Short mmCIF file of C-alpha atoms and ligand atoms in Angstrom, two decimals:
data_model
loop_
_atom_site.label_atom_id
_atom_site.label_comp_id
_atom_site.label_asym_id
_atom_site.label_seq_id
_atom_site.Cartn_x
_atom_site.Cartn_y
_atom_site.Cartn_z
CA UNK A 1 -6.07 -37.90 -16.01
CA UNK A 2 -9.07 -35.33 -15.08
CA UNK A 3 -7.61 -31.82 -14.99
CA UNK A 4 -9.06 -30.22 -11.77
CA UNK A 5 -9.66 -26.27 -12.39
CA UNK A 6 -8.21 -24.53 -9.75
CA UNK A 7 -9.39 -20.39 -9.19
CA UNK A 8 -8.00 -18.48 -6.86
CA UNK A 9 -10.11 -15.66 -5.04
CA UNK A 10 -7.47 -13.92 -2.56
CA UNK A 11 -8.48 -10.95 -0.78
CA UNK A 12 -8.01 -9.61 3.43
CA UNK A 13 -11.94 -9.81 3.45
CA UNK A 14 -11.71 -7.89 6.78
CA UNK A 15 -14.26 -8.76 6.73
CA UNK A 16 -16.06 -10.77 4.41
CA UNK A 17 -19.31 -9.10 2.57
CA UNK A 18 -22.51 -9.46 0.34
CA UNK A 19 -20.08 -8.29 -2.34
CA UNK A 20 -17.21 -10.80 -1.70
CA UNK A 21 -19.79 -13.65 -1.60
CA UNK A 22 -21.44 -12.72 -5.08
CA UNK A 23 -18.18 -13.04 -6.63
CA UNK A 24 -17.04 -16.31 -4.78
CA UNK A 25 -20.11 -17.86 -5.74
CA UNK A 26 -20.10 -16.67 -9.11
CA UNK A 27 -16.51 -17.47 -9.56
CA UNK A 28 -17.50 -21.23 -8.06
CA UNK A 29 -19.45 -22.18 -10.98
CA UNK A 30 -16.76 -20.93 -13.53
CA UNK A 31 -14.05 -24.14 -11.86
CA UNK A 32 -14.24 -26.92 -10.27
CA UNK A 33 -12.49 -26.18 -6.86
CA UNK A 34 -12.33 -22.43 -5.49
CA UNK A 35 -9.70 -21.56 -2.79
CA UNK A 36 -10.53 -18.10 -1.06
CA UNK A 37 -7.21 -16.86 0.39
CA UNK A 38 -7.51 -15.00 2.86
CA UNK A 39 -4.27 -12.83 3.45
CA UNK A 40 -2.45 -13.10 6.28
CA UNK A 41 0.06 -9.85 6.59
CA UNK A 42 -1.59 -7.02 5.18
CA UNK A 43 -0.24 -3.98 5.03
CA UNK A 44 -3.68 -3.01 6.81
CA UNK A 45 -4.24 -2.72 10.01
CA UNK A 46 -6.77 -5.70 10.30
CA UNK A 47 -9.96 -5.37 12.77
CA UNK A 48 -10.03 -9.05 12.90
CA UNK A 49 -7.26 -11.27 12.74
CA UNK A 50 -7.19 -13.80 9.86
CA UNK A 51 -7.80 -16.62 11.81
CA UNK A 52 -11.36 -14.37 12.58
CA UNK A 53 -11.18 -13.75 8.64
CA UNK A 54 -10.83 -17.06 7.62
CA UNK A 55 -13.64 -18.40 9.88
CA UNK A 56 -16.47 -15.58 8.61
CA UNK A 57 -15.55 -16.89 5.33
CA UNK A 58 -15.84 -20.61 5.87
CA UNK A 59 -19.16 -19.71 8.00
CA UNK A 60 -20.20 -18.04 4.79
CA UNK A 61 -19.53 -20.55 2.02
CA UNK A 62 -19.77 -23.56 4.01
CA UNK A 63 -22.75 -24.64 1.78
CA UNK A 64 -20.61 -24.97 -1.50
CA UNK A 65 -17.87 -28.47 -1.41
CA UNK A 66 -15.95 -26.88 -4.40
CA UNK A 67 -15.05 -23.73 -1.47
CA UNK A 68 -11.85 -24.34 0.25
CA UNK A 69 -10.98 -21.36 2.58
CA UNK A 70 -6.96 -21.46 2.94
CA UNK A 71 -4.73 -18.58 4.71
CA UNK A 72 -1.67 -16.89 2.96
CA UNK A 73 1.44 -15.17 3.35
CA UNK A 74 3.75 -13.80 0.40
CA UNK A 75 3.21 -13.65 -2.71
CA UNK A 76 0.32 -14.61 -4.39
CA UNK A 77 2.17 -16.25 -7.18
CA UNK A 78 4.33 -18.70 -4.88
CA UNK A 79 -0.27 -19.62 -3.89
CA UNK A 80 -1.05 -19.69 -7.38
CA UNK A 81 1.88 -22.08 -8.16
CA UNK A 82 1.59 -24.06 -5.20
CA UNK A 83 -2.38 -24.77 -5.70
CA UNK A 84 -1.65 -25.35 -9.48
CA UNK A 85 -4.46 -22.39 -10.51
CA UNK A 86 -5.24 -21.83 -13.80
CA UNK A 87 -6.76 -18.18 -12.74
CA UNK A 88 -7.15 -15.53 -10.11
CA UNK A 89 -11.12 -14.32 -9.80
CA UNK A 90 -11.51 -10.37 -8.30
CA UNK A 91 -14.61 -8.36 -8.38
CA UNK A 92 -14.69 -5.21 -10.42
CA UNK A 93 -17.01 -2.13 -8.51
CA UNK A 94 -15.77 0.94 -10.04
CA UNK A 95 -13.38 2.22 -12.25
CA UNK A 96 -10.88 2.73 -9.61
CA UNK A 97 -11.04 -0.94 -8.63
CA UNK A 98 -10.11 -1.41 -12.35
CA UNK A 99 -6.84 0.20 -12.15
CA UNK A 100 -6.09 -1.16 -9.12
CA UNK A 101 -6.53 -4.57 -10.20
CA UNK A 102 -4.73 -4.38 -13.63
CA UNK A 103 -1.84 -2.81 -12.04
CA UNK A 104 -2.10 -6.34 -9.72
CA UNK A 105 -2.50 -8.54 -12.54
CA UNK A 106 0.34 -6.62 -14.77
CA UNK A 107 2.81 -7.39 -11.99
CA UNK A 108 1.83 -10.83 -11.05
CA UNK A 109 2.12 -11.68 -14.67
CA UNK A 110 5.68 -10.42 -14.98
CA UNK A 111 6.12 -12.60 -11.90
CA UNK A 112 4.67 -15.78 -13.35
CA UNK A 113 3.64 -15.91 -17.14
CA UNK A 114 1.40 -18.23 -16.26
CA UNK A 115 -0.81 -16.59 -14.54
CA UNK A 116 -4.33 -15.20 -15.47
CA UNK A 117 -7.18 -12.84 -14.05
CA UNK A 118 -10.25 -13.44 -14.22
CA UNK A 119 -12.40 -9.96 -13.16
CA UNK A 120 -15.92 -10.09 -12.75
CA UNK A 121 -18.36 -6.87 -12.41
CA UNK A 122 -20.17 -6.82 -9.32
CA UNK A 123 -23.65 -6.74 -8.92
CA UNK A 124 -25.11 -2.94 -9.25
CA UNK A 125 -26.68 -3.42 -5.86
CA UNK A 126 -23.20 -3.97 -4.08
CA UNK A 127 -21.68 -1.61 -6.20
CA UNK A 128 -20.68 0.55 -2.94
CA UNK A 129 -20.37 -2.25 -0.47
CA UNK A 130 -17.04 -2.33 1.24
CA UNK A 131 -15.70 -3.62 4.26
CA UNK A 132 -15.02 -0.38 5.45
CA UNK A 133 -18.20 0.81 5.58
CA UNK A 134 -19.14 -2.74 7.19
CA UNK A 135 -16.81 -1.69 10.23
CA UNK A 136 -17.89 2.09 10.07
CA UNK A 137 -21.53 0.86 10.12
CA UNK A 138 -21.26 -1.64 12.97
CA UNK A 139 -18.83 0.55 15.34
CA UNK A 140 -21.89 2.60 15.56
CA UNK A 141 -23.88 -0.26 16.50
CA UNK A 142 -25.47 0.28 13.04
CA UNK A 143 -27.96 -2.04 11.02
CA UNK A 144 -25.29 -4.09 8.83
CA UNK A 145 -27.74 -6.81 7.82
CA UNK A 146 -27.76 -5.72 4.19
CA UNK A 147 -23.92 -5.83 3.54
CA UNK A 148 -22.73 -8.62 5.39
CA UNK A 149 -23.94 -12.74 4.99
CA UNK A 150 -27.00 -13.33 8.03
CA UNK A 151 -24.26 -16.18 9.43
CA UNK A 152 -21.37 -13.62 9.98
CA UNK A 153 -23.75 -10.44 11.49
CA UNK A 154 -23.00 -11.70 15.46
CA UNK A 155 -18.98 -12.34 15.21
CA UNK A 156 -18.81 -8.73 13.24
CA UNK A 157 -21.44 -7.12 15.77
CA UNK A 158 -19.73 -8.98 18.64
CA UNK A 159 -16.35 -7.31 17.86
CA UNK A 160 -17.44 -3.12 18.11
CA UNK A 161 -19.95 -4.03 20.97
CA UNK A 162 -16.65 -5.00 22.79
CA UNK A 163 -14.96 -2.09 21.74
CA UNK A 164 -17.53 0.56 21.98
CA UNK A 165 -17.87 -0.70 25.65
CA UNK A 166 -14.60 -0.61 26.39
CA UNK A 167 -14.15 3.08 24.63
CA UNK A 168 -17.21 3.77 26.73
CA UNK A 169 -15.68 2.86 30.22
CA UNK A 170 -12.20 4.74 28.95
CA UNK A 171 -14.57 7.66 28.13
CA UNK A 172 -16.15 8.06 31.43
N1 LIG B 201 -17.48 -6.40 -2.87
C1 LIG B 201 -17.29 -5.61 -1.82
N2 LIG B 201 -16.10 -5.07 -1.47
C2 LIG B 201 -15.07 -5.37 -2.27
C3 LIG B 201 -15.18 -6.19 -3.38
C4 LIG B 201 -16.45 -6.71 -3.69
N3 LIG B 201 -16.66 -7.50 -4.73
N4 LIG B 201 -13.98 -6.28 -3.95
C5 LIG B 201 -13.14 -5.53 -3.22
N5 LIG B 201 -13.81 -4.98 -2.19
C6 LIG B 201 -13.28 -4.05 -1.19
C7 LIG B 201 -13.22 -4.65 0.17
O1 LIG B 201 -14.46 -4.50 0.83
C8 LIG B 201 -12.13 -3.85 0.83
O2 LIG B 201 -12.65 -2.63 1.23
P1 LIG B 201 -11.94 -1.64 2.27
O3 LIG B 201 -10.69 -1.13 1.62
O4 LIG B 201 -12.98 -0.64 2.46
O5 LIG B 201 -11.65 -2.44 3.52
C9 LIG B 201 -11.17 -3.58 -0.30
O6 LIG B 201 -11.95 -3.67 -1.49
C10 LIG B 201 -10.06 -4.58 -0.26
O7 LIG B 201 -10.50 -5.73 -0.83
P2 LIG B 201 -10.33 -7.24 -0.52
O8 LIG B 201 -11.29 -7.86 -1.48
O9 LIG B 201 -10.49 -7.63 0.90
O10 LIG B 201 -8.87 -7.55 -1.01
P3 LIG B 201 -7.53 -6.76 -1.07
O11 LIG B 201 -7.60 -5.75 -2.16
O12 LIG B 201 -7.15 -6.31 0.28
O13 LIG B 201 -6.61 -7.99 -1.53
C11 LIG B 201 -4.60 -9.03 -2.32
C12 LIG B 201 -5.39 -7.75 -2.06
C13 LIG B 201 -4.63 -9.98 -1.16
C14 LIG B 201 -5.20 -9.73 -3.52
C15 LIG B 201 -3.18 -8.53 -2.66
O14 LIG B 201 -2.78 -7.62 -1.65
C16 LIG B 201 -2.16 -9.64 -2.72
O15 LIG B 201 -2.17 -10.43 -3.61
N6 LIG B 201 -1.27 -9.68 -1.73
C17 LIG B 201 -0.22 -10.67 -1.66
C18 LIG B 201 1.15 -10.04 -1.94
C19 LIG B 201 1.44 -10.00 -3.40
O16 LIG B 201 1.46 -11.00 -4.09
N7 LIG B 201 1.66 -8.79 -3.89
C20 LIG B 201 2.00 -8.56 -5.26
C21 LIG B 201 0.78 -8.23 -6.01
S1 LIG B 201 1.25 -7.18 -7.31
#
């Protein structure tokens, strides 16, 4: 029997950027089948709901078969079990990241011995991408074309325009 390699890339990707999509298709060539889970209940207050989420991310990666874009609840363990992965793949920007992320992978591995990290530096150029400064940017009807994939820029700009009309007509 072929053993199919199975790497997880979970994340709220809220929403997806340049950064996310330099480590999924990194990560792509290091298996043969990457799921991006997109989480469902974060603790975060979401600006787009993960059906919106999971959508910009297909949109994104639609190009690559080995991409399949799945939505998650719980523990990402119970995913990890259920998808029979042999690793989880996060990007590394900073040294705070790093903490964050073994402190994620130390837990996860008391939950299942199993399972493995697999943490990849991020490019120097999207070193200080984030989606919070994706949102910040476009609520101000800012230029976001550098952060964010070309096929996601509308649905993301779409969103604030809304708002910031809205805020506009509560305004005046
Ligand atoms: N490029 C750009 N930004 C990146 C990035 C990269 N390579 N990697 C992380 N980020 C940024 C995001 O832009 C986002 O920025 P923001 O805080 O400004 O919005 C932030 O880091 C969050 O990153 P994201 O990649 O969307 O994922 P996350 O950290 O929210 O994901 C889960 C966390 C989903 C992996 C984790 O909460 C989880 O596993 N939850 C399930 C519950 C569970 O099992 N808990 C036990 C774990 S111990």
């Amino acid at each position: 029997m072929i053993e199919v390699r199975t790497m997880i890339y979970p994340g709220t990707f809220d929403p997806l950027t340049n950064g996310h999509l330099d480590i999924a298709r990194r990560a792509v060539r290091l298996c043969d089948r990457l799921v991006v889970a997109v989480l469902i209940n974060s603790a975060k207050q979401t600006a787009f709901s993960a059906a919106e989420r999971a959508d910009m991310v297909q949109i994104a990666l639609q190009d690559l078969p080995a991409v399949h874009v799945v939505r998650f609840d719980g523990l990402l363990v119970d995913l990890y079990r259920r998808e029979g992965a042999c690793a989880v793949v996060r990007g590394l920007r900073s040294e705070s990241d790093f903490r964050f992320e073994a402190e994620m992978a130390a837990a996860n591995k008391l939950l299942l011995p199993a399972y493995e990290t697999c943490l990849l530096p991020c490019r120097i150029d999207l070193a200080f991408t984030s989606s919070s400064i994706v949102r910040e940017v476009a609520s101000f009807g800012g230029d976001i074309s550098g952060m964010v994939p070309a096929a996601i820029i509308g649905r993301i700009q779409g969103r604030f325009v809304g708002r910031r009309s809205q805020q506009k007509l509560e305004d005046d």
